[in-house]
CSV table of C-alpha atoms in Angstrom, one decimal:
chain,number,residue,atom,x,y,z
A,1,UNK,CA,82.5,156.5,247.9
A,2,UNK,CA,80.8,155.3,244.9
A,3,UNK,CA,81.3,152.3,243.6
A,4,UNK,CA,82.6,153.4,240.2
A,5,UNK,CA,85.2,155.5,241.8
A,6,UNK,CA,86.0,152.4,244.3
A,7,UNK,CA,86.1,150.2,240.8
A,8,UNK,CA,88.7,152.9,239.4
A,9,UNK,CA,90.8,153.0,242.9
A,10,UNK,CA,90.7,149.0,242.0
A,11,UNK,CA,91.9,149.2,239.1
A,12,UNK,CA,94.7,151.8,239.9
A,13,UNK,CA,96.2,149.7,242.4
A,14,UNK,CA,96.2,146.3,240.3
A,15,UNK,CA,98.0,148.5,237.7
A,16,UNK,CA,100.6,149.6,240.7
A,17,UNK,CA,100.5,146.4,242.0
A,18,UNK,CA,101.9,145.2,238.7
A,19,UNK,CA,104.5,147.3,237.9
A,20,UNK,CA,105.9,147.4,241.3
A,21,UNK,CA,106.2,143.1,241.3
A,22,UNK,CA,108.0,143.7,237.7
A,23,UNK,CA,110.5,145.9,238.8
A,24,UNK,CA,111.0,144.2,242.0
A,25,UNK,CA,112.1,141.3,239.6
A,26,UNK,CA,114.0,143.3,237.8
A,27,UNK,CA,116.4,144.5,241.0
A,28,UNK,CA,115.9,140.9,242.7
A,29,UNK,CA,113.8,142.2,245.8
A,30,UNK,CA,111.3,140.0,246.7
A,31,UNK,CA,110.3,141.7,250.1
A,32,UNK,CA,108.1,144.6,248.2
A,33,UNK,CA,105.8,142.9,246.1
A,34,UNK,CA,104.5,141.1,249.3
A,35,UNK,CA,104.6,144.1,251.6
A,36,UNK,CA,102.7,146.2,248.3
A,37,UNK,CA,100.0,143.3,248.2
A,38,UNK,CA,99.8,143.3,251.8
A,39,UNK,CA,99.6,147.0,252.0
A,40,UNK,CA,96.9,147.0,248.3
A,41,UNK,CA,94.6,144.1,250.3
A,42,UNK,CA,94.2,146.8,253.3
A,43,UNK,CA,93.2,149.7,251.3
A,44,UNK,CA,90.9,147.9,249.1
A,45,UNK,CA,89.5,145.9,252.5
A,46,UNK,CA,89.2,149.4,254.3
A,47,UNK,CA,87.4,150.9,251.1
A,48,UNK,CA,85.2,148.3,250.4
A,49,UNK,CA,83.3,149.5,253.5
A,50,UNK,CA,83.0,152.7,252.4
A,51,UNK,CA,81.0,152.0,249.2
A,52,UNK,CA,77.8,152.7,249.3
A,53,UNK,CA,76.4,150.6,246.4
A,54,UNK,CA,76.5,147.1,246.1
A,55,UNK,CA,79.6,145.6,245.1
A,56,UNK,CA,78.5,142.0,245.1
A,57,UNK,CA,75.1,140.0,245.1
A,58,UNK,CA,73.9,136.8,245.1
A,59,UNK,CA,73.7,136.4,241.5
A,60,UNK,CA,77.6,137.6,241.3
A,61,UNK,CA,78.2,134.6,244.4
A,62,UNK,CA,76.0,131.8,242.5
A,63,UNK,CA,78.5,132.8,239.0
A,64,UNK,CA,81.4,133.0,241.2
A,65,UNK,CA,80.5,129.1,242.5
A,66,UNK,CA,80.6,127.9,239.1
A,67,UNK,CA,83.1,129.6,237.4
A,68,UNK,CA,85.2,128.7,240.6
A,69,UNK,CA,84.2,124.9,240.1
A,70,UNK,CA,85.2,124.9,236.7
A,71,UNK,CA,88.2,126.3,237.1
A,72,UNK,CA,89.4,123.9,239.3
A,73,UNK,CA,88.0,121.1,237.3
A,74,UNK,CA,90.3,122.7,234.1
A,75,UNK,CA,93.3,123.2,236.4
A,76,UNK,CA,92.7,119.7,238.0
A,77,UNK,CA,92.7,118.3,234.4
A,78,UNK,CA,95.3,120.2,232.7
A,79,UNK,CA,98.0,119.6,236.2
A,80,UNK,CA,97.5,116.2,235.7
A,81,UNK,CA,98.0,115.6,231.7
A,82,UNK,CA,100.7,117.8,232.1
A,83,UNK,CA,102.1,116.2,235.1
A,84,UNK,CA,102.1,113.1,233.4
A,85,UNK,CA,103.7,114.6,230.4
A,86,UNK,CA,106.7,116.1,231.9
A,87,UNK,CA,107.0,113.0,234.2
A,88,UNK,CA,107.5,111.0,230.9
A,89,UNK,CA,109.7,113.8,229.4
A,90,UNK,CA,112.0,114.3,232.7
A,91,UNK,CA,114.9,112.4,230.8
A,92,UNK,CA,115.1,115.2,228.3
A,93,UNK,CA,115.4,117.5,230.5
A,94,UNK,CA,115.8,117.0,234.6
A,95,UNK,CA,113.7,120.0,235.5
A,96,UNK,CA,110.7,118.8,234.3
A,97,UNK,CA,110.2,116.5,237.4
A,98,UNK,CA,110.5,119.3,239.7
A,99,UNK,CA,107.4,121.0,237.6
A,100,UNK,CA,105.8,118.0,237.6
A,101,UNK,CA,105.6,117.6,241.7
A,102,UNK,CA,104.9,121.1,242.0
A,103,UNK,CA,101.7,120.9,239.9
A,104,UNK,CA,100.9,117.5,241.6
A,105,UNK,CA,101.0,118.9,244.7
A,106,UNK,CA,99.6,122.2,244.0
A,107,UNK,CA,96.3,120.4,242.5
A,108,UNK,CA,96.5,118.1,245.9
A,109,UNK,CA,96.6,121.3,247.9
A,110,UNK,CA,93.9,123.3,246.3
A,111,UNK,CA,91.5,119.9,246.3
A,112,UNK,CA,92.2,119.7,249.7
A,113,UNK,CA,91.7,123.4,250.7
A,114,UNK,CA,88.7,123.1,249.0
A,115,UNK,CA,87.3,119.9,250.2
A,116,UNK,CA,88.0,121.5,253.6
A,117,UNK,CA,86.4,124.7,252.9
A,118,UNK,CA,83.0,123.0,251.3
A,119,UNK,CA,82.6,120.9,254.1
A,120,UNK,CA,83.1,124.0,256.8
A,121,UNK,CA,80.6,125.6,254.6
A,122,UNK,CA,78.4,122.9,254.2
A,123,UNK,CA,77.9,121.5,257.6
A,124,UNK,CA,79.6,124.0,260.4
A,125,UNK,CA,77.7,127.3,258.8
A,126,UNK,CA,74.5,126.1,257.9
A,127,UNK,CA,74.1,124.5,261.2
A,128,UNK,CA,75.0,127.5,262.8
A,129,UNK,CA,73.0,129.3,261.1
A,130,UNK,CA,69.7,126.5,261.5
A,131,UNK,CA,70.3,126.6,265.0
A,132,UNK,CA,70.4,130.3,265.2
A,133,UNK,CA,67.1,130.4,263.4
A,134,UNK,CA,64.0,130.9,266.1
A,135,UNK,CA,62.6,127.9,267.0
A,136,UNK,CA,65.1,125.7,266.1
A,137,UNK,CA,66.3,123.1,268.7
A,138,UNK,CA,69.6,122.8,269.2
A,139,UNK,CA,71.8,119.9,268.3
A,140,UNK,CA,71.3,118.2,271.3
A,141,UNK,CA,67.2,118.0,271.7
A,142,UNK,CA,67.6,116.9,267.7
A,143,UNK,CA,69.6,113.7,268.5
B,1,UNK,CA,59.6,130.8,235.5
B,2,UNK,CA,57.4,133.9,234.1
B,3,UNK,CA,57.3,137.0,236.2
B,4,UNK,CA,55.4,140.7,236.1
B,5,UNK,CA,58.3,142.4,237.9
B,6,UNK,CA,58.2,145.2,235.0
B,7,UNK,CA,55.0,145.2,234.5
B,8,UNK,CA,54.6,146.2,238.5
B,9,UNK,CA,58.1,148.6,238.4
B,10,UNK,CA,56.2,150.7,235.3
B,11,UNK,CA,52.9,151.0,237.2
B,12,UNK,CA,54.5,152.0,240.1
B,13,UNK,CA,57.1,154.7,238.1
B,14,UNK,CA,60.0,152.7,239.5
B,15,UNK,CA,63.2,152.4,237.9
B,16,UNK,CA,65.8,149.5,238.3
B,17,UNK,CA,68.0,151.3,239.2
B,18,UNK,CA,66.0,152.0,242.7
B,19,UNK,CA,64.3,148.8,242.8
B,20,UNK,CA,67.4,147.2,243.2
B,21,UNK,CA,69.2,149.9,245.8
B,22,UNK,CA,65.5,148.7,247.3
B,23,UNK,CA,66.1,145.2,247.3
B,24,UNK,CA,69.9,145.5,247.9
B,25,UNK,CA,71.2,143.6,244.3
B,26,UNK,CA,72.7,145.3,241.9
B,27,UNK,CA,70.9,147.1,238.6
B,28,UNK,CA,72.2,143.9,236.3
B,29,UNK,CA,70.7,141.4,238.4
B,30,UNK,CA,67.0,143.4,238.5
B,31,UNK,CA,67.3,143.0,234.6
B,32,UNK,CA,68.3,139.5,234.6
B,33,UNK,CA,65.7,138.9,236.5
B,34,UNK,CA,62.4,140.7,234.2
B,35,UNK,CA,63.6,139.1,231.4
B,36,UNK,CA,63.6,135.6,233.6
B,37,UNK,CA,67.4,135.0,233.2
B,38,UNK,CA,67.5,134.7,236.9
B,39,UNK,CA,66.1,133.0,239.8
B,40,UNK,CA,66.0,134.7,242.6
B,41,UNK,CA,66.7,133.4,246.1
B,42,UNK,CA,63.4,133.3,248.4
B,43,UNK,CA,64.8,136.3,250.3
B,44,UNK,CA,65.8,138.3,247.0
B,45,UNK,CA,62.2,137.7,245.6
B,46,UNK,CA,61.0,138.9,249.0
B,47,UNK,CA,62.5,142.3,248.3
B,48,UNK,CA,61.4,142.8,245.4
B,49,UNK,CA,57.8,141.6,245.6
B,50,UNK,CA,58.2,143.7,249.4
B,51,UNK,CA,59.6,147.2,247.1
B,52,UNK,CA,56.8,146.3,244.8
B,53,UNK,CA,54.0,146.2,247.0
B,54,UNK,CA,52.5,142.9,246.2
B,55,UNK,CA,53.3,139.2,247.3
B,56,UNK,CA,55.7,136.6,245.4
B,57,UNK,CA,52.9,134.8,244.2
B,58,UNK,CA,51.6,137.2,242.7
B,59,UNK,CA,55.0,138.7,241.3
B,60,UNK,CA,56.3,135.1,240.4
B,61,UNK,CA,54.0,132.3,237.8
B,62,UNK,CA,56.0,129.4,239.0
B,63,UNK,CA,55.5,126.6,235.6
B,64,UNK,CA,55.5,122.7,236.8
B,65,UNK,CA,58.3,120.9,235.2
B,66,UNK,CA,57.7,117.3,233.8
B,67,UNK,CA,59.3,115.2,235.4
């Protein structure tokens, strides 16, 4: 498969994706946008190994690490003014609190996730991957 | 950082778009990279210089920051 066709495949079931999440919405079933994006993550998993071109390289990974940083800086930022804001606002309207905890705790969660996943990467990986390297003593003629 | 990456992929009748199913990148990042936009990893700049038949040193003019 090229990778433009793979790319077009991509973008047909995004678009299918979509509408079936609206209409699922629309008849209050919530079991079939899952099952769909369980379903759409398989395919696109299963023909992502039959591309032949490159889909991704290291520039695309090195981008990726910094738009990905930012992003979570911005969300960071923005959950927290606007935590603060509705916190301060919850006597207008009672609901605002509850929005206020959720993005508190979904900027806890994603810091945490990624704390978790920087240091797996960081130190678990790379020492794997020194210690796979030929030549390279183990961790226990090191210390 | 200067390099001769297009300079060598002319000589040799090379276009980018097999120099980088050569050095397993894609087309975008072999332009990025002639017009010094990119810096390569040492194994990427391997490739290249590998496809090219010549060395990174030779490929690469590395210029000494101030610091």
């Amino acid at each position: 498969m090229s990778l433009k066709h793979f790319q077009a495949v991509k973008l047909g079931i995004v678009v299918a994706l979509g509408l079936i999440a609206s209409s699922s919405i629309v008849r209050q079933n919530y079991i079939w946008p899952i099952m769909a994006m369980a379903v759409a993550t398989l395919v696109l998993v299963l023909l992502r190994g039959k591309v032949k071109g490159v889909i991704a390289d290291e520039r695309d990974y090195e981008i990726g690490g910094k738009a990905t940083r930012w992003a979570i800086q911005l969300f960071g930022w923005f959950s927290a003014v606007m935590m603060f804001v509705l916190y301060a606002q919850r006597a207008v309207n009672p609901s605002y609190e509850t929005i206020a905890s959720v993005l508190a705790y979904s900027v806890c969660f994603l810091l945490i996730v990624y704390s978790l996943l920087f240091r797996y990467y960081e130190k678990i990986v790379f020492f794997k991957d020194k210690t796979r390297a030929p030549g390279v003593s183990g961790p226990d003629s090191t210390m | 950082m200067k390099n001769r990456i297009k300079e060598y992929r002319t000589r040799l009748n090379i276009t980018q778009e097999e120099l980088a199913r050569s050095a397993g990148v894609r087309r975008e990042t072999i332009v990025f990279l002639e017009h010094g936009k990119y810096n390569p990893s040492l194994q990427l700049a391997h490739n290249v210089a590998e496809t090219l038949g010549t060395t990174i040193d030779e490929l690469f003019q590395f210029e000494r920051k101030k610091r």
